[in-house]
mmCIF file of C-alpha atoms in Angstrom:
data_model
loop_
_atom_site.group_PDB
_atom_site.id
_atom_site.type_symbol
_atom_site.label_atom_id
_atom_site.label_comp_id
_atom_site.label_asym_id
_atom_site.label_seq_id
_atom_site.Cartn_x
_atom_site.Cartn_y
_atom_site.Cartn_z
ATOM 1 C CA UNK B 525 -2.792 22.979 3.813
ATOM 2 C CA UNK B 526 -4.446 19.578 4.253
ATOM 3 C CA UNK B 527 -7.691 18.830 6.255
ATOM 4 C CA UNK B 528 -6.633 16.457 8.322
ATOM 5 C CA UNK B 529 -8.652 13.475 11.176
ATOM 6 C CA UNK B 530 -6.600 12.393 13.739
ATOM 7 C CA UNK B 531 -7.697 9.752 15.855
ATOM 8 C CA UNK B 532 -6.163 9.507 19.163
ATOM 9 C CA UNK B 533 -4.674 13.330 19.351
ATOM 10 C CA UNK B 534 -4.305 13.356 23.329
ATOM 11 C CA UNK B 535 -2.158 10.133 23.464
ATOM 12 C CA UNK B 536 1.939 10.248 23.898
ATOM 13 C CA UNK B 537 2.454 9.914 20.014
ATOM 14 C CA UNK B 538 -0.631 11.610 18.787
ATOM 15 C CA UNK B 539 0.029 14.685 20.758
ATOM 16 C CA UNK B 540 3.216 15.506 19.257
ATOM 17 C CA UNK B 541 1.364 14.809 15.749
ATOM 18 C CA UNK B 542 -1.717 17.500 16.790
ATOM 19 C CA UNK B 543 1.804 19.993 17.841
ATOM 20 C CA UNK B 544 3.202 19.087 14.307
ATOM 21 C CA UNK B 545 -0.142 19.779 12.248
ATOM 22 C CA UNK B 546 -0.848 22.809 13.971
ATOM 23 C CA UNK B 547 2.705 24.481 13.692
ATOM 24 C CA UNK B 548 2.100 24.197 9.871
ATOM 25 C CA UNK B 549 -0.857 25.443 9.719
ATOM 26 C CA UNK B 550 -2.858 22.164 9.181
ATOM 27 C CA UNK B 551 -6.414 21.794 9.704
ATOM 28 C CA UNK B 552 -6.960 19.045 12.794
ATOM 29 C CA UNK B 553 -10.083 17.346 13.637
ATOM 30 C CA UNK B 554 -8.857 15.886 17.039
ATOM 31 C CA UNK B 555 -10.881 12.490 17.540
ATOM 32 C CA UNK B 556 -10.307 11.363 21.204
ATOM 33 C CA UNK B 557 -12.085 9.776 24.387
ATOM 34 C CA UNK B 558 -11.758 12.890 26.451
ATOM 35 C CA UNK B 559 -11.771 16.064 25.127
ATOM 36 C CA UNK B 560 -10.239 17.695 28.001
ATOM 37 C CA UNK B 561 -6.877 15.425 27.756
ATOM 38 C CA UNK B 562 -6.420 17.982 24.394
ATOM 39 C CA UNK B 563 -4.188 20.848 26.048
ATOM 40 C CA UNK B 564 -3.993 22.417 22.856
ATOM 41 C CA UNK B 565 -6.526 25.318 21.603
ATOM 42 C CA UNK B 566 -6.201 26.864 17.389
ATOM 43 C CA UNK B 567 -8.365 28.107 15.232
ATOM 44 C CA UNK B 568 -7.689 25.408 12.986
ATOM 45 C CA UNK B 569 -8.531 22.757 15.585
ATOM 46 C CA UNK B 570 -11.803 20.999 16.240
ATOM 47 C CA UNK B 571 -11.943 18.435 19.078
ATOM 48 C CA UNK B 572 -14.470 15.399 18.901
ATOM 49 C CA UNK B 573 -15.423 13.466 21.356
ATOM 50 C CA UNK B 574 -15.971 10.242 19.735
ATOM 51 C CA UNK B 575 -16.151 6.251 20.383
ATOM 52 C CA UNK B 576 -13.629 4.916 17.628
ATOM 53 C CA UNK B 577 -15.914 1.979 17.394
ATOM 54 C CA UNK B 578 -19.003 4.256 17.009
ATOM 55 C CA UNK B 579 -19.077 3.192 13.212
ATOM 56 C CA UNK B 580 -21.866 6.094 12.197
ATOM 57 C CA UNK B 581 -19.926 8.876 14.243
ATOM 58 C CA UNK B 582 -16.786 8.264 12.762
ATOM 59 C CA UNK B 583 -17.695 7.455 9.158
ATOM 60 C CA UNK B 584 -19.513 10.943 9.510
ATOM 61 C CA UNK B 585 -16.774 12.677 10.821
ATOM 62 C CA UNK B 586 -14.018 11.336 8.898
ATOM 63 C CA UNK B 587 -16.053 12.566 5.696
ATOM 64 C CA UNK B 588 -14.846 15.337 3.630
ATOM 65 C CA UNK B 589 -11.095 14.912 4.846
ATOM 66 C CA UNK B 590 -8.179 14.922 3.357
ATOM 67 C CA UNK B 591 -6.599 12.022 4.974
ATOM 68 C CA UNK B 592 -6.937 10.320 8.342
ATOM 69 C CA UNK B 593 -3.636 10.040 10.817
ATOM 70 C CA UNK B 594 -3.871 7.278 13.456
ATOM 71 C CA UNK B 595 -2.662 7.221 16.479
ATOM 72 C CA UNK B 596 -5.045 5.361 18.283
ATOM 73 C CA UNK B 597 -4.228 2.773 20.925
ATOM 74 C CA UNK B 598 -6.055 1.325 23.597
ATOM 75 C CA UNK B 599 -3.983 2.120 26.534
ATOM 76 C CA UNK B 600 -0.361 0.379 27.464
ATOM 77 C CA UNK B 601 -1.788 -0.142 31.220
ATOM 78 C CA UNK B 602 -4.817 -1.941 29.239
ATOM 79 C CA UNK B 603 -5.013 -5.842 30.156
ATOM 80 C CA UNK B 604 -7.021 -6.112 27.166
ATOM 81 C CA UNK B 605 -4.652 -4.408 24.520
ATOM 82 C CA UNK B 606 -3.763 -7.387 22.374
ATOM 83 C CA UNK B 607 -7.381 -8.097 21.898
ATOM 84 C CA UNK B 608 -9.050 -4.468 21.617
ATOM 85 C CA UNK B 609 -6.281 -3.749 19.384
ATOM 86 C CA UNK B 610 -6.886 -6.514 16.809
ATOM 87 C CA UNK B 611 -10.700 -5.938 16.670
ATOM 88 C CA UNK B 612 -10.647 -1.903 17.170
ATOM 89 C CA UNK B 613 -7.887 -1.661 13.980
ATOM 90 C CA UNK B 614 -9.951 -3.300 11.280
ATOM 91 C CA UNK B 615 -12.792 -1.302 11.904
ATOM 92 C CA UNK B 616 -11.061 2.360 11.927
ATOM 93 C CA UNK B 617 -10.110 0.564 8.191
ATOM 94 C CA UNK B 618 -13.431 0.277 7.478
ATOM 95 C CA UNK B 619 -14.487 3.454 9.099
ATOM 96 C CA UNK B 620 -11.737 5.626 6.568
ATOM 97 C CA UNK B 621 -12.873 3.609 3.769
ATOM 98 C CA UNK B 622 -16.956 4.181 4.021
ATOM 99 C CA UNK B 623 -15.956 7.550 4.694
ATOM 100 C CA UNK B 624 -14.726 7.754 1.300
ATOM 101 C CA UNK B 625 -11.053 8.581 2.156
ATOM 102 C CA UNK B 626 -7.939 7.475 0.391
ATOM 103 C CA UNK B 627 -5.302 8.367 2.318
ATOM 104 C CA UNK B 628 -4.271 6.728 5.712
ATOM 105 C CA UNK B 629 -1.442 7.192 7.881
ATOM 106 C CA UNK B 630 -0.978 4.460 11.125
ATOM 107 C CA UNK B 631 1.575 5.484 13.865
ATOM 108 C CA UNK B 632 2.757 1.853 13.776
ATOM 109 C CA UNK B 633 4.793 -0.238 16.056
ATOM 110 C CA UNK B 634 8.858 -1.072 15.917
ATOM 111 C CA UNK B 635 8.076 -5.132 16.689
ATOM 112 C CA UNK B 636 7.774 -5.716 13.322
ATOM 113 C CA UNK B 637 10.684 -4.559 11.771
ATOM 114 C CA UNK B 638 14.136 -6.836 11.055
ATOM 115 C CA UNK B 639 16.991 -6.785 13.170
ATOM 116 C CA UNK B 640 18.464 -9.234 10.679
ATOM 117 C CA UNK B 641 17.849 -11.529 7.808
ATOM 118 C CA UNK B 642 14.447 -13.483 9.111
ATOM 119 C CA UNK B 643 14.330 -12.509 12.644
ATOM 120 C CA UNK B 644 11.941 -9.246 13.763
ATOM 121 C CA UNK B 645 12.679 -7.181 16.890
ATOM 122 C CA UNK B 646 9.702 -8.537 18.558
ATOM 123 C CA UNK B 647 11.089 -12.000 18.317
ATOM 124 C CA UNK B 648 14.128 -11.781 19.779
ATOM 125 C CA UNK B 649 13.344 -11.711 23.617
ATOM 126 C CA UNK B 650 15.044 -8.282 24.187
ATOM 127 C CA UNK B 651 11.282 -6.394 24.889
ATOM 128 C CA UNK B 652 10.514 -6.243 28.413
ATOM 129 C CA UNK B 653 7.215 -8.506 28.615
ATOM 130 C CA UNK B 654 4.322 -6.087 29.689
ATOM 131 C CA UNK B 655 5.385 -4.443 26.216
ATOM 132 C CA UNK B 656 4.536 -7.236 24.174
ATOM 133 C CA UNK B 657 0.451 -7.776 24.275
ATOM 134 C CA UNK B 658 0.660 -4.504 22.468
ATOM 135 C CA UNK B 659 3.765 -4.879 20.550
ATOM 136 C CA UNK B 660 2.474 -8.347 19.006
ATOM 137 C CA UNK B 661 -0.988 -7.118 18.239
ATOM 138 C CA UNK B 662 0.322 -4.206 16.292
ATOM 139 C CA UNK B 663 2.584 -6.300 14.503
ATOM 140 C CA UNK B 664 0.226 -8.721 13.972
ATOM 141 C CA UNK B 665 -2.612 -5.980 12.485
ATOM 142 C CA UNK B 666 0.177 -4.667 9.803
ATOM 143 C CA UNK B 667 1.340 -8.287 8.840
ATOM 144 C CA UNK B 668 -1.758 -9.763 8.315
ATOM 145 C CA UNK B 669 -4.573 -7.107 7.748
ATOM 146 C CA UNK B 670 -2.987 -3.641 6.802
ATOM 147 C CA UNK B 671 -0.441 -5.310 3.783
ATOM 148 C CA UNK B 672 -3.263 -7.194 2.288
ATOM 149 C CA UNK B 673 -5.438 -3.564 2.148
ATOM 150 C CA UNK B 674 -5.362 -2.618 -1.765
ATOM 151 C CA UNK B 675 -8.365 -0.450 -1.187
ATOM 152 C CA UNK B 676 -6.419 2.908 0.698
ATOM 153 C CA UNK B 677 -3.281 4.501 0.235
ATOM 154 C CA UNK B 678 -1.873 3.326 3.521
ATOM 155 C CA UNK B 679 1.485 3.931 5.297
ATOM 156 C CA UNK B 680 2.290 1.874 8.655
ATOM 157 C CA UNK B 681 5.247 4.562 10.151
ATOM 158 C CA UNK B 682 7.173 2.253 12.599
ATOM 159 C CA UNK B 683 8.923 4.404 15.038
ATOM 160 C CA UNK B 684 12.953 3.050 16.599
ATOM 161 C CA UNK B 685 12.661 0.652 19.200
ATOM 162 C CA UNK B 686 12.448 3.547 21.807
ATOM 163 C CA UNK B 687 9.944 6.105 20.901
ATOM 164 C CA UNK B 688 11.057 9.057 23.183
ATOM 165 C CA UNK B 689 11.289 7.184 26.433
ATOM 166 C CA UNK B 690 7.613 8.161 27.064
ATOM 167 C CA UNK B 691 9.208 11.966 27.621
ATOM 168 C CA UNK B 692 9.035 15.325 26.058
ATOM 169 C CA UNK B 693 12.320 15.434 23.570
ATOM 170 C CA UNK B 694 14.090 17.846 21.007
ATOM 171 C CA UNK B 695 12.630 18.460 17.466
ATOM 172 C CA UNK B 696 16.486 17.821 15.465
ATOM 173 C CA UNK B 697 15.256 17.586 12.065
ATOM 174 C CA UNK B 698 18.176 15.593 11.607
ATOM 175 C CA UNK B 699 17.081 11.981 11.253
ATOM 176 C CA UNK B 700 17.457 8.759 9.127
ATOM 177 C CA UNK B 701 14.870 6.923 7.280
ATOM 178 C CA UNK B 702 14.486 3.182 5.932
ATOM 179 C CA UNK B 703 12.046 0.833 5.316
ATOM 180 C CA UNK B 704 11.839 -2.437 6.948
ATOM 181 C CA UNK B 705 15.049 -2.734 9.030
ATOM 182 C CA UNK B 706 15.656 -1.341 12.543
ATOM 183 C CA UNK B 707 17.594 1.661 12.460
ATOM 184 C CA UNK B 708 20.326 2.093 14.939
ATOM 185 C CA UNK B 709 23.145 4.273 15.899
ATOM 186 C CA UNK B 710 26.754 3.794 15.946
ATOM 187 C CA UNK B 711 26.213 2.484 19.749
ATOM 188 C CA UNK B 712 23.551 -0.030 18.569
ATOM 189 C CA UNK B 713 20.925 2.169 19.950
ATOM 190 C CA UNK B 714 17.528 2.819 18.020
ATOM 191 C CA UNK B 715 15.781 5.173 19.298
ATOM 192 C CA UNK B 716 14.192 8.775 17.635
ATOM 193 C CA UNK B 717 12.297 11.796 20.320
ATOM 194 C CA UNK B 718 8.796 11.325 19.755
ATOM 195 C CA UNK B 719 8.887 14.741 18.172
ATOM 196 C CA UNK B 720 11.245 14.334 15.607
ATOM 197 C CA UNK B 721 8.704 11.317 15.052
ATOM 198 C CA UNK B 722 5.991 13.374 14.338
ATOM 199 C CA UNK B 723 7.918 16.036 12.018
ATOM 200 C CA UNK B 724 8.376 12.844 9.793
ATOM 201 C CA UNK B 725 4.890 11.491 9.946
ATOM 202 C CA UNK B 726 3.776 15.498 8.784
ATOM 203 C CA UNK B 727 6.341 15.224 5.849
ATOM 204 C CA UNK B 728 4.966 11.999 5.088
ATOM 205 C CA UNK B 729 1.202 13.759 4.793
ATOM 206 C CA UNK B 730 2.821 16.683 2.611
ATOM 207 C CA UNK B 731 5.022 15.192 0.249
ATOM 208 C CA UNK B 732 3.393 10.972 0.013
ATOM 209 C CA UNK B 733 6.574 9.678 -0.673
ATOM 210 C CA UNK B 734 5.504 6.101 0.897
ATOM 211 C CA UNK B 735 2.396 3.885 -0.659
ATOM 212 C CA UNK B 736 0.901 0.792 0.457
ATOM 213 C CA UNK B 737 3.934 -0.027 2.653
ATOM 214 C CA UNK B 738 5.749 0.366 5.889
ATOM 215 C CA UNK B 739 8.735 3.037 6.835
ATOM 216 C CA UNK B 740 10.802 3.835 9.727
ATOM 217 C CA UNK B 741 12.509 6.258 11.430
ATOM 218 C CA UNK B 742 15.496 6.831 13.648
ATOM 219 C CA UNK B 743 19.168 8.666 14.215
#
């Protein structure tokens, strides 16, 4: 079993990943802004309330682990997302790395990935616009920070386009998986349940099939 940080373990996406970790037996050091948004109590769980930007408190915390899952984001209803997310991701990178871990996992965004030769999802005008502040940082953090990063074993794990519809789903198991191109159905839809999400994210931390490099997910 793996000793595991998660950073932002009472969001949407993170929650599903503390469920995940905990039905196999993981050990979970939840790092959140509110300790009572975690709804979930195991022996193998220890909650931490903790400022992600607190350098010293998370450097200390991360410490010892056996790899750090992110989930964090600064809140969808956030006016400030685009810029807290650009200046909050580069230090959890340095925060993992002082801490002396090698192995990091980011819940990443869909924006980024191709919907054809040259063109990206988030560029074709198709995302409803109070989406994109957050859509276009994220994409912006793994383009241009995260793939020049030769220091960590990183994975960015871009979810379909719709991650669960913001609702409780099914755990299927049954799932595809690819690399940098949108996944969609035989409808043209891309979407995966946001717990069939976090099964693959918890395979990912088992088995390390991905290295310095972006996946995706979806049925």
């Amino acid at each position: 079993m793996k000793n595991v940080a998660l950073i932002g373990a009472s969001g949407f996406v993170g929650h599903a990943i503390l469920n995940e970790l905990l039905n196999r037996g993981h050990h979970v050091t939840a790092i959140v802004r509110d300790a009572k948004k975690v709804k979930v109590s195991s022996p193998n769980l220890e909650v931490k309330e903790i400022d992600v930007e607190s350098i010293p408190a998370m450097v200390e915390t991360l410490k010892g682990k056996d790899a750090v899952i992110s989930a964090y984001n600064p809140g969808w209803s956030n006016p400030n997302i685009y810029e807290d997310t650009l200046r909050v991701y580069p230090k959890i990178l340095d925060e993992v790395k002082a801490a002396g871990i090698k192995r990091f996992l980011v819940v990443g965004g869909a924006g980024s990935l191709f919907v054809k030769p040259g063109v990206r999802l988030v560029d074709t005008g198709t995302l409803p616009e109070a989406w994109l502040p957050g859509v276009k940082s994220l994409a912006k953090f793994f383009l241009e920070t995260l793939v020049n990063e030769k220091d960590l074993d990183w994975v960015f794990f871009s979810p379909a386009a719709n991650l669960g519809n913001l609702t409780t789903g099914v755990r299927t198991g049954k799932f595809r998986l690819g690399k940098d191109d949108l996944i969609v159905d035989e409808k043209g839809d891309s979407f995966i349940s946001v717990e069939d999400y976090a099964m693959a994210m918890v395979d990912e931390l088992e088995q390390e099939k991905h290295h310095q490099e972006r996946f995706t997910i979806g049925y």
